[in-house]
Coordinates of N, CA and C in Angstrom, one line a residue:
Chain P
M17 N 12.6 -6.3 4.0 CA 11.7 -6.1 5.1 C 10.5 -5.1 4.6
L18 N 9.3 -5.7 4.6 CA 8.2 -4.9 4.2 C 7.1 -5.0 5.2
T19 N 6.4 -3.8 5.5 CA 5.3 -3.8 6.4 C 4.1 -3.3 5.7
K20 N 3.0 -3.9 6.0 CA 1.7 -3.4 5.5 C 0.7 -3.3 6.6
I21 N 0.2 -2.0 6.8 CA -0.7 -1.7 7.9 C -2.0 -1.1 7.2
E22 N -3.1 -1.7 7.4 CA -4.3 -1.1 6.8 C -5.5 -1.1 7.7
I23 N -6.3 0.0 7.6 CA -7.6 0.0 8.4 C -8.6 0.3 7.3
G24 N -9.7 -0.5 7.2 CA -10.7 -0.3 6.2 C -12.0 -0.9 6.5
D25 N -13.0 -0.4 5.8 CA -14.4 -0.9 6.1 C -14.9 -2.0 5.1
H26 N -13.9 -2.5 4.3 CA -14.3 -3.6 3.3 C -13.9 -5.0 3.9
P27 N -14.5 -6.0 3.4 CA -14.2 -7.4 3.9 C -12.7 -7.7 3.6
L28 N -12.0 -8.5 4.5 CA -10.6 -8.8 4.3 C -10.4 -9.8 3.2
D29 N -9.5 -9.6 2.3 CA -9.1 -10.5 1.2 C -8.0 -11.4 1.7
I30 N -8.3 -12.5 2.5 CA -7.3 -13.3 3.1 C -6.3 -13.9 2.1
N31 N -6.9 -14.4 0.9 CA -6.0 -15.0 -0.1 C -4.9 -14.0 -0.6
A32 N -5.4 -12.7 -0.8 CA -4.4 -11.7 -1.3 C -3.4 -11.4 -0.2
L33 N -3.8 -11.4 1.0 CA -2.8 -11.1 2.1 C -1.8 -12.3 2.3
N34 N -2.3 -13.5 2.2 CA -1.4 -14.7 2.2 C -0.4 -14.7 1.0
A35 N -0.9 -14.3 -0.1 CA 0.0 -14.2 -1.3 C 1.1 -13.2 -1.1
W36 N 0.7 -12.1 -0.5 CA 1.7 -11.0 -0.2 C 2.8 -11.5 0.7
L37 N 2.3 -12.3 1.7 CA 3.3 -12.7 2.7 C 4.2 -13.8 2.2
N38 N 3.8 -14.5 1.2 CA 4.5 -15.7 0.7 C 5.5 -15.4 -0.5
Q39 N 5.9 -14.2 -0.6 CA 6.7 -13.9 -1.8 C 8.2 -14.0 -1.7
S40 N 8.7 -14.2 -0.5 CA 10.2 -14.2 -0.3 C 10.8 -15.6 -0.1
P41 N 11.6 -16.0 -1.1 CA 12.2 -17.4 -1.0 C 13.0 -17.6 0.2
Q42 N 13.6 -16.6 0.8 CA 14.5 -16.8 2.0 C 13.7 -17.0 3.3
D43 N 12.4 -16.8 3.2 CA 11.5 -17.1 4.4 C 11.2 -18.6 4.5
G44 N 11.5 -19.2 5.7 CA 11.2 -20.6 5.9 C 9.9 -20.7 6.6
A45 N 9.3 -19.6 7.1 CA 8.1 -19.6 8.0 C 7.2 -18.5 7.7
V46 N 5.9 -18.8 7.6 CA 4.8 -17.8 7.5 C 3.8 -18.2 8.5
V47 N 3.5 -17.3 9.5 CA 2.4 -17.5 10.5 C 1.4 -16.4 10.3
T48 N 0.1 -16.9 10.3 CA -1.0 -15.9 10.2 C -2.0 -16.1 11.2
F49 N -2.7 -15.1 11.6 CA -3.8 -15.2 12.6 C -5.0 -14.4 12.0
V50 N -6.2 -15.0 12.1 CA -7.4 -14.3 11.6 C -8.4 -14.2 12.8
G51 N -8.8 -13.0 13.2 CA -9.8 -12.9 14.3 C -11.1 -12.7 13.6
K52 N -12.2 -13.4 14.1 CA -13.5 -13.4 13.5 C -14.6 -12.9 14.5
V53 N -15.7 -12.5 14.0 CA -16.9 -12.2 14.8 C -17.5 -13.6 15.2
R54 N -17.5 -13.8 16.5 CA -18.2 -15.1 17.0 C -19.7 -14.9 17.1
A55 N -20.4 -16.0 16.9 CA -21.9 -15.8 17.0 C -22.4 -16.9 17.9
L56 N -21.7 -17.2 19.0 CA -22.2 -18.3 19.9 C -23.1 -17.9 21.0
E57 N -22.5 -17.4 22.1 CA -23.3 -17.3 23.4 C -24.5 -16.3 23.3
T58 N -24.3 -15.1 22.8 CA -25.3 -14.1 22.9 C -26.1 -13.9 21.6
E59 N -25.9 -14.8 20.7 CA -26.6 -14.7 19.4 C -26.3 -13.3 18.7
T60 N -25.0 -13.1 18.5 CA -24.5 -11.9 17.9 C -24.9 -11.8 16.4
I61 N -25.5 -10.7 16.0 CA -25.9 -10.5 14.6 C -24.7 -9.8 13.9
S62 N -24.2 -8.8 14.5 CA -23.0 -8.1 13.9 C -22.3 -7.3 15.0
L63 N -21.1 -6.8 14.6 CA -20.3 -5.9 15.5 C -20.1 -4.6 14.7
Y64 N -20.1 -3.5 15.5 CA -19.7 -2.2 14.9 C -18.4 -1.8 15.5
L65 N -17.4 -1.7 14.6 CA -16.1 -1.3 15.1 C -15.8 0.2 14.9
E66 N -15.6 0.9 16.0 CA -15.2 2.3 16.0 C -13.7 2.4 16.2
H67 N -13.0 3.4 15.7 CA -11.6 3.6 16.0 C -11.2 5.0 16.0
Y68 N -10.0 5.3 16.5 CA -9.5 6.7 16.6 C -8.6 6.8 15.4
Q69 N -9.1 7.3 14.3 CA -8.3 7.5 13.1 C -7.1 8.3 13.3
G70 N -5.9 7.9 12.8 CA -4.7 8.6 13.1 C -3.9 8.0 14.2
M71 N -4.6 7.8 15.4 CA -3.9 7.2 16.5 C -3.8 5.7 16.2
T72 N -4.8 5.1 15.6 CA -4.8 3.6 15.4 C -3.5 3.3 14.5
E73 N -3.3 4.0 13.4 CA -2.2 3.7 12.5 C -0.9 3.9 13.3
K74 N -0.8 4.9 14.1 CA 0.4 5.2 14.9 C 0.7 4.1 15.8
V75 N -0.3 3.6 16.5 CA -0.1 2.5 17.5 C 0.3 1.2 16.8
L76 N -0.4 0.9 15.7 CA 0.0 -0.3 15.0 C 1.4 -0.3 14.4
T77 N 1.8 0.9 13.9 CA 3.1 1.0 13.4 C 4.2 0.8 14.5
H78 N 3.9 1.3 15.7 CA 4.8 1.2 16.8 C 4.8 -0.3 17.3
I79 N 3.7 -1.0 17.3 CA 3.7 -2.4 17.7 C 4.6 -3.2 16.7
V80 N 4.5 -3.0 15.4 CA 5.3 -3.7 14.5 C 6.8 -3.4 14.7
K81 N 7.1 -2.1 15.0 CA 8.5 -1.7 15.2 C 9.0 -2.5 16.4
Q82 N 8.2 -2.6 17.5 CA 8.6 -3.3 18.7 C 8.9 -4.8 18.3
A83 N 8.0 -5.4 17.5 CA 8.1 -6.8 17.1 C 9.4 -7.0 16.3
R84 N 9.7 -6.1 15.4 CA 11.0 -6.2 14.6 C 12.2 -6.0 15.5
E85 N 12.1 -5.3 16.6 CA 13.3 -5.2 17.5 C 13.5 -6.5 18.3
R86 N 12.5 -7.2 18.5 CA 12.6 -8.5 19.3 C 13.0 -9.7 18.4
W87 N 12.5 -9.8 17.2 CA 12.7 -10.9 16.4 C 13.1 -10.5 15.0
S88 N 13.8 -11.4 14.3 CA 14.2 -11.1 12.9 C 13.0 -11.5 12.0
L89 N 12.4 -10.5 11.4 CA 11.2 -10.7 10.6 C 11.4 -10.1 9.3
N90 N 10.7 -10.7 8.3 CA 10.8 -10.1 6.9 C 9.5 -9.4 6.7
R91 N 8.4 -10.0 6.2 CA 7.2 -9.3 5.9 C 6.3 -9.3 7.2
V92 N 5.7 -8.2 7.4 CA 4.7 -8.1 8.5 C 3.4 -7.4 8.0
V93 N 2.3 -8.0 8.2 CA 1.0 -7.3 7.8 C 0.0 -7.3 9.0
V94 N -0.6 -6.2 9.2 CA -1.7 -6.0 10.1 C -2.8 -5.3 9.4
V95 N -3.9 -6.0 9.2 CA -5.1 -5.4 8.6 C -6.3 -5.5 9.5
H96 N -6.9 -4.4 9.8 CA -8.0 -4.4 10.8 C -9.3 -3.7 10.1
R97 N -10.4 -4.4 10.3 CA -11.6 -3.9 9.7 C -12.3 -3.0 10.7
V98 N -13.0 -2.0 10.2 CA -13.9 -1.1 11.0 C -15.2 -1.0 10.4
G99 N -16.2 -0.4 11.1 CA -17.5 -0.3 10.6 C -18.3 -1.5 11.0
E100 N -19.4 -1.8 10.2 CA -20.2 -3.0 10.6 C -19.6 -4.3 10.0
I101 N -19.5 -5.3 10.9 CA -19.0 -6.6 10.5 C -19.9 -7.7 10.9
L102 N -20.4 -8.5 10.0 CA -21.4 -9.6 10.3 C -20.7 -10.8 11.0
A103 N -21.6 -11.5 11.7 CA -21.1 -12.7 12.4 C -20.4 -13.6 11.4
N104 N -19.3 -14.2 11.9 CA -18.5 -15.2 11.1 C -17.5 -14.5 10.1
Q105 N -17.7 -13.2 9.9 CA -16.7 -12.5 9.1 C -15.4 -12.1 9.8
S106 N -14.3 -11.9 9.1 CA -13.1 -11.6 9.7 C -13.0 -10.1 10.2
I107 N -12.3 -9.9 11.3 CA -12.1 -8.6 11.9 C -10.7 -8.1 11.7
V108 N -9.8 -9.1 11.9 CA -8.4 -8.7 11.9 C -7.5 -9.8 11.3
F109 N -6.5 -9.4 10.6 CA -5.5 -10.4 10.0 C -4.1 -9.9 10.4
V110 N -3.4 -10.8 11.0 CA -2.0 -10.5 11.4 C -1.1 -11.6 10.7
G111 N -0.1 -11.2 10.0 CA 0.7 -12.2 9.3 C 2.2 -11.8 9.4
V112 N 3.0 -12.8 9.6 CA 4.5 -12.5 9.8 C 5.3 -13.6 9.0
S113 N 6.3 -13.1 8.2 CA 7.2 -14.1 7.6 C 8.6 -13.9 8.2
S114 N 9.3 -15.1 8.3 CA 10.6 -15.0 8.9 C 11.4 -16.2 8.4
G115 N 12.7 -16.2 8.7 CA 13.6 -17.3 8.3 C 13.1 -18.6 9.0
H116 N 12.7 -18.5 10.3 CA 12.4 -19.7 11.1 C 11.1 -19.5 11.8
R117 N 10.5 -20.7 12.2 CA 9.1 -20.6 12.8 C 9.0 -20.0 14.1
H118 N 10.0 -20.1 15.0 CA 9.9 -19.6 16.4 C 9.7 -18.1 16.4
A119 N 10.4 -17.4 15.5 CA 10.3 -15.9 15.5 C 8.9 -15.6 14.9
A120 N 8.4 -16.3 13.9 CA 7.2 -16.0 13.3 C 6.0 -16.2 14.2
F121 N 6.0 -17.4 14.9 CA 4.9 -17.7 15.9 C 4.9 -16.6 17.0
A122 N 6.1 -16.4 17.6 CA 6.1 -15.4 18.7 C 5.7 -14.0 18.3
A123 N 6.2 -13.6 17.1 CA 5.9 -12.2 16.7 C 4.4 -12.0 16.4
A124 N 3.8 -13.0 15.8 CA 2.3 -12.9 15.5 C 1.5 -12.8 16.8
E125 N 1.9 -13.6 17.8 CA 1.2 -13.6 19.1 C 1.4 -12.3 19.8
F126 N 2.7 -11.8 19.8 CA 3.0 -10.6 20.4 C 2.2 -9.4 19.8
I127 N 2.2 -9.4 18.5 CA 1.4 -8.3 17.8 C -0.1 -8.3 18.2
M128 N -0.7 -9.5 18.2 CA -2.1 -9.6 18.6 C -2.3 -9.2 20.1
D129 N -1.4 -9.6 21.0 CA -1.5 -9.3 22.4 C -1.5 -7.8 22.7
I130 N -0.5 -7.2 22.0 CA -0.4 -5.7 22.3 C -1.5 -5.0 21.6
L131 N -1.9 -5.4 20.4 CA -3.0 -4.7 19.7 C -4.3 -4.8 20.5
K132 N -4.5 -5.9 21.1 CA -5.7 -6.1 22.0 C -5.8 -5.1 23.2
N133 N -4.6 -4.7 23.6 CA -4.5 -3.8 24.8 C -4.3 -2.3 24.5
E134 N -3.7 -2.0 23.3 CA -3.3 -0.7 23.1 C -3.9 0.0 21.8
A135 N -4.3 -0.8 20.8 CA -4.9 -0.1 19.6 C -6.3 0.4 19.9
P136 N -6.5 1.7 19.5 CA -7.8 2.3 19.9 C -9.0 1.9 19.0
F137 N -9.5 0.7 19.2 CA -10.7 0.2 18.6 C -11.7 -0.1 19.7
W138 N -13.0 0.0 19.4 CA -14.0 -0.3 20.3 C -15.1 -1.0 19.6
K139 N -15.6 -2.2 20.2 CA -16.6 -3.0 19.6 C -18.0 -2.7 20.2
R140 N -19.0 -2.5 19.3 CA -20.4 -2.4 19.8 C -21.1 -3.6 19.2
E141 N -21.7 -4.4 20.1 CA -22.2 -5.7 19.6 C -23.7 -5.6 19.4
K142 N -24.2 -6.1 18.3 CA -25.7 -6.1 18.0 C -26.1 -7.5 18.2
T143 N -27.0 -7.8 19.2 CA -27.5 -9.1 19.4 C -29.0 -9.2 19.2
V144 N -29.6 -10.4 19.4 CA -31.0 -10.4 19.2 C -31.7 -9.7 20.4
D145 N -31.0 -9.5 21.5 CA -31.6 -8.8 22.7 C -31.3 -7.3 22.7
G146 N -30.5 -6.8 21.7 CA -30.2 -5.3 21.7 C -28.8 -5.1 21.5
E147 N -28.3 -3.8 21.6 CA -27.0 -3.4 21.3 C -26.2 -3.0 22.6
Y148 N -25.0 -3.3 22.7 CA -24.2 -2.8 23.8 C -22.7 -2.8 23.5
W149 N -21.9 -2.0 24.2 CA -20.5 -1.9 24.0 C -19.8 -3.1 24.7
V150 N -18.9 -3.7 24.0 CA -18.2 -4.9 24.5 C -17.2 -4.4 25.6
K151 N -17.2 -5.1 26.7 CA -16.3 -4.8 27.8 C -14.9 -5.3 27.6
A152 N -13.9 -4.6 28.0 CA -12.5 -5.1 27.9 C -12.3 -6.3 28.8
K153 N -11.5 -7.3 28.4 CA -11.3 -8.5 29.2 C -10.0 -8.4 30.0
D154 N -10.1 -8.9 31.3 CA -8.9 -9.0 32.1 C -7.9 -9.9 31.5
T155 N -8.4 -11.0 30.9 CA -7.4 -12.0 30.3 C -6.6 -11.3 29.2
D156 N -7.1 -10.3 28.5 CA -6.3 -9.6 27.5 C -5.1 -8.9 28.2
K157 N -5.4 -8.3 29.3 CA -4.4 -7.5 30.1 C -3.4 -8.5 30.6
A158 N -3.9 -9.6 31.1 CA -3.0 -10.6 31.7 C -2.0 -11.2 30.6
S159 N -2.5 -11.2 29.4 CA -1.6 -11.8 28.3 C -0.4 -10.9 28.0
L160 N -0.4 -9.7 28.5 CA 0.8 -8.8 28.3 C 2.0 -9.3 29.2
A161 N 1.7 -10.0 30.3 CA 2.7 -10.3 31.2 C 3.9 -11.1 30.6
K162 N 3.6 -12.0 29.7 CA 4.6 -12.8 29.1 C 5.6 -12.1 28.2
W163 N 5.3 -10.8 27.9 CA 6.2 -10.1 27.0 C 7.1 -9.1 27.8
G164 N 6.9 -9.1 29.2 CA 7.8 -8.3 30.0 C 7.5 -6.8 30.0
Chain Y
M293 N -6.1 27.3 23.1 CA -7.2 26.4 22.9 C -6.8 25.0 22.6
I294 N -7.5 24.1 23.1 CA -7.2 22.7 22.8 C -8.5 22.0 22.3
T295 N -8.3 20.9 21.6 CA -9.4 20.1 21.1 C -9.5 18.9 22.0
I296 N -10.8 18.6 22.4 CA -11.0 17.4 23.2 C -11.9 16.4 22.4
R297 N -11.5 15.2 22.2 CA -12.3 14.2 21.5 C -12.7 13.1 22.4
F298 N -13.9 12.6 22.2 CA -14.5 11.5 23.0 C -14.8 10.3 22.1
F299 N -14.6 9.1 22.6 CA -14.9 7.9 21.7 C -15.8 6.9 22.5
A300 N -16.5 6.1 21.7 CA -17.3 4.9 22.1 C -18.3 5.4 23.2
Q301 N -18.4 4.6 24.3 CA -19.5 4.9 25.2 C -19.3 6.2 26.0
I302 N -18.1 6.7 26.0 CA -17.8 8.0 26.6 C -18.4 9.1 25.7
R303 N -18.3 9.0 24.4 CA -18.9 9.9 23.5 C -20.4 9.9 23.6
E304 N -21.0 8.7 23.7 CA -22.4 8.6 23.9 C -22.9 9.2 25.2
L305 N -22.2 9.0 26.3 CA -22.6 9.5 27.6 C -22.6 11.0 27.6
V306 N -21.5 11.6 27.1 CA -21.4 13.1 27.2 C -22.1 13.8 26.1
G307 N -22.5 13.0 25.0 CA -23.4 13.5 24.0 C -22.7 14.4 23.0
T308 N -21.4 14.3 22.9 CA -20.6 15.1 21.9 C -19.4 14.3 21.5
S309 N -18.9 14.5 20.3 CA -17.7 13.8 19.9 C -16.4 14.7 20.0
E310 N -16.7 16.0 20.1 CA -15.6 16.9 20.1 C -15.9 18.3 20.7
L311 N -15.0 18.9 21.5 CA -15.2 20.3 21.9 C -13.9 21.0 22.0
T312 N -13.9 22.3 21.9 CA -12.7 23.0 22.1 C -12.8 23.9 23.3
L313 N -11.7 24.1 24.1 CA -11.7 25.0 25.2 C -10.3 25.4 25.6
E314 N -10.2 26.4 26.5 CA -8.9 26.8 27.1 C -8.5 25.9 28.2
A315 N -7.4 25.2 28.0 CA -7.0 24.3 29.1 C -5.5 24.2 29.2
D316 N -4.7 25.0 28.5 CA -3.3 24.9 28.5 C -2.8 25.2 29.9
G317 N -1.8 24.4 30.4 CA -1.3 24.6 31.8 C -2.0 23.7 32.8
L318 N -3.1 23.1 32.4 CA -3.8 22.1 33.3 C -3.2 20.8 33.1
T319 N -3.3 19.9 34.1 CA -3.0 18.5 33.9 C -4.3 17.8 33.4
I320 N -4.1 16.6 32.9 CA -5.3 15.8 32.5 C -6.2 15.6 33.7
S321 N -5.7 15.4 34.8 CA -6.4 15.2 36.1 C -7.3 16.4 36.3
Q322 N -6.7 17.6 36.2 CA -7.5 18.8 36.5 C -8.5 19.1 35.4
L323 N -8.2 18.7 34.1 CA -9.2 18.8 33.0 C -10.4 17.9 33.3
L324 N -10.1 16.7 33.7 CA -11.2 15.7 34.0 C -12.1 16.3 35.1
Y325 N -11.5 16.9 36.1 CA -12.3 17.5 37.2 C -13.2 18.6 36.7
Q326 N -12.6 19.5 35.8 CA -13.3 20.6 35.2 C -14.5 20.1 34.4
L327 N -14.2 19.1 33.6 CA -15.3 18.6 32.7 C -16.4 17.9 33.5
A328 N -16.0 17.3 34.6 CA -17.0 16.6 35.4 C -18.1 17.5 36.0
Q329 N -17.7 18.8 36.1 CA -18.6 19.8 36.6 C -19.8 20.1 35.6
R330 N -19.7 19.6 34.4 CA -20.7 19.9 33.4 C -22.0 19.1 33.7
G331 N -22.0 18.1 34.6 CA -23.2 17.4 34.9 C -23.0 15.9 35.2
D332 N -24.0 15.2 35.6 CA -23.9 13.8 36.1 C -23.3 12.9 35.1
K333 N -23.8 13.1 33.8 CA -23.3 12.1 32.8 C -21.8 12.3 32.5
W334 N -21.4 13.6 32.6 CA -19.9 13.8 32.4 C -19.1 13.2 33.6
T335 N -19.7 13.4 34.8 CA -19.0 12.8 36.0 C -18.9 11.3 35.8
M336 N -20.0 10.7 35.4 CA -20.1 9.2 35.2 C -19.1 8.7 34.1
A337 N -19.0 9.5 33.0 CA -18.2 9.1 31.8 C -16.7 9.3 32.1
L338 N -16.4 10.3 32.8 CA -15.0 10.7 32.9 C -14.3 10.4 34.3
K339 N -14.5 9.2 34.8 CA -13.9 8.8 36.0 C -12.4 8.5 35.8
E340 N -11.6 9.1 36.7 CA -10.2 8.7 36.6 C -10.1 7.2 36.9
K341 N -9.1 6.6 36.4 CA -8.8 5.1 36.5 C -9.6 4.3 35.5
T342 N -10.8 4.7 35.1 CA -11.5 3.9 34.1 C -11.3 4.5 32.7
V343 N -11.1 5.8 32.7 CA -11.0 6.5 31.3 C -9.5 6.5 30.9
L344 N -9.3 6.2 29.6 CA -7.9 6.3 29.1 C -7.8 7.7 28.4
C345 N -6.5 8.1 28.3 CA -6.3 9.5 27.7 C -5.2 9.5 26.8
A346 N -5.3 10.1 25.6 CA -4.3 10.3 24.7 C -4.0 11.8 24.5
A347 N -2.8 12.2 24.3 CA -2.5 13.6 23.9 C -1.8 13.5 22.5
N348 N -2.3 14.1 21.6 CA -1.8 14.1 20.2 C -1.6 12.7 19.7
K349 N -2.6 11.9 20.0 CA -2.7 10.5 19.5 C -1.7 9.5 20.1
Q350 N -1.2 9.9 21.3 CA -0.3 9.0 22.1 C -0.8 8.9 23.5
L351 N -0.9 7.6 24.0 CA -1.4 7.4 25.4 C -0.5 8.2 26.4
V352 N -1.2 8.9 27.3 CA -0.5 9.7 28.4 C -1.2 9.4 29.7
D353 N -0.5 9.7 30.8 CA -1.1 9.5 32.1 C -1.8 10.8 32.6
Y354 N -2.5 10.7 33.8 CA -3.3 11.8 34.2 C -2.4 13.0 34.7
Q355 N -1.1 12.9 34.8 CA -0.2 14.0 35.2 C 0.3 14.8 34.0
Y356 N 0.0 14.3 32.8 CA 0.4 15.0 31.6 C 0.0 16.5 31.6
L357 N 0.9 17.4 31.3 CA 0.6 18.8 31.3 C 0.2 19.3 29.9
I358 N -1.0 19.8 29.8 CA -1.6 20.2 28.5 C -1.0 21.4 27.9
N359 N -0.6 21.4 26.6 CA -0.1 22.5 25.9 C -1.1 23.1 25.0
N360 N -1.0 24.4 24.7 CA -1.9 25.0 23.7 C -1.8 24.3 22.4
G361 N -3.0 24.0 21.8 CA -3.0 23.3 20.5 C -3.0 21.8 20.6
D362 N -2.9 21.2 21.8 CA -3.0 19.8 21.9 C -4.4 19.2 21.5
E363 N -4.3 18.0 21.0 CA -5.5 17.2 20.8 C -5.6 16.2 21.9
I364 N -6.5 16.4 22.8 CA -6.7 15.4 23.9 C -7.9 14.5 23.6
A365 N -7.7 13.2 23.9 CA -8.8 12.3 23.6 C -9.1 11.4 24.9
F366 N -10.3 11.2 25.2 CA -10.8 10.4 26.3 C -11.5 9.2 25.7
F367 N -11.2 8.0 26.2 CA -11.9 6.8 25.7 C -11.8 5.6 26.7
P368 N -12.7 4.7 26.6 CA -12.7 3.5 27.5 C -11.6 2.5 27.1
P369 N -11.3 1.5 27.9 CA -10.4 0.5 27.6 C -10.7 -0.1 26.2
V370 N -9.7 -0.4 25.4 CA -9.9 -0.8 24.0 C -10.4 -2.2 23.9
T371 N -11.1 -2.5 22.8 CA -11.7 -3.9 22.6 C -11.6 -4.4 21.2
G372 N -10.5 -4.0 20.5 CA -10.3 -4.4 19.1 C -9.8 -5.9 19.0
G373 N -9.5 -6.2 17.7 CA -8.9 -7.5 17.5 C -9.9 -8.6 17.3

């Protein structure tokens, strides 16, 4: 069982993270999620990600611990970018390896749902019309309901 | 003495990222009331129910009793991921 949690201001190396996840022959399933900066509705140029250093790592560690209590998981990785991130670039990578797919699918979704509601990150969006803080979505709060 | 930290739009509204003051023995609720006396922008930024609070990097509710040396943080609902 290995866990990798990283916060950094450099672009995510998705290939390296996938390689790290795929190293255990006993794992029958690897599920990954990549969250990206969308550039559709408001013509987003970039996002600036602020976070609460120290608390972020603590919260992410606790989320992974909760996931491991619910499902049998082998490797778990959560990498989140901070600072300025351009449209179409990756913000977050969550990956889970497990013996079987149900645990891997569920755990990856669980980690993202809790991260969205509890990890202290804030997005400031730069658009062609100016800059503003992104508002928290009610749908993110609602997605907690399925985890009890 | 305690340290108070502000993040995101709350930091921008109050115009500082950090301050220290005497507040041990107060609840978060009482501290919010005290900070709101500093002016309109503080009142606007630090409304109960909209502001989240952490004590020593862990989420707490408004009834949390502040201890000497605590790091208290106020921030808006999170928007990562």
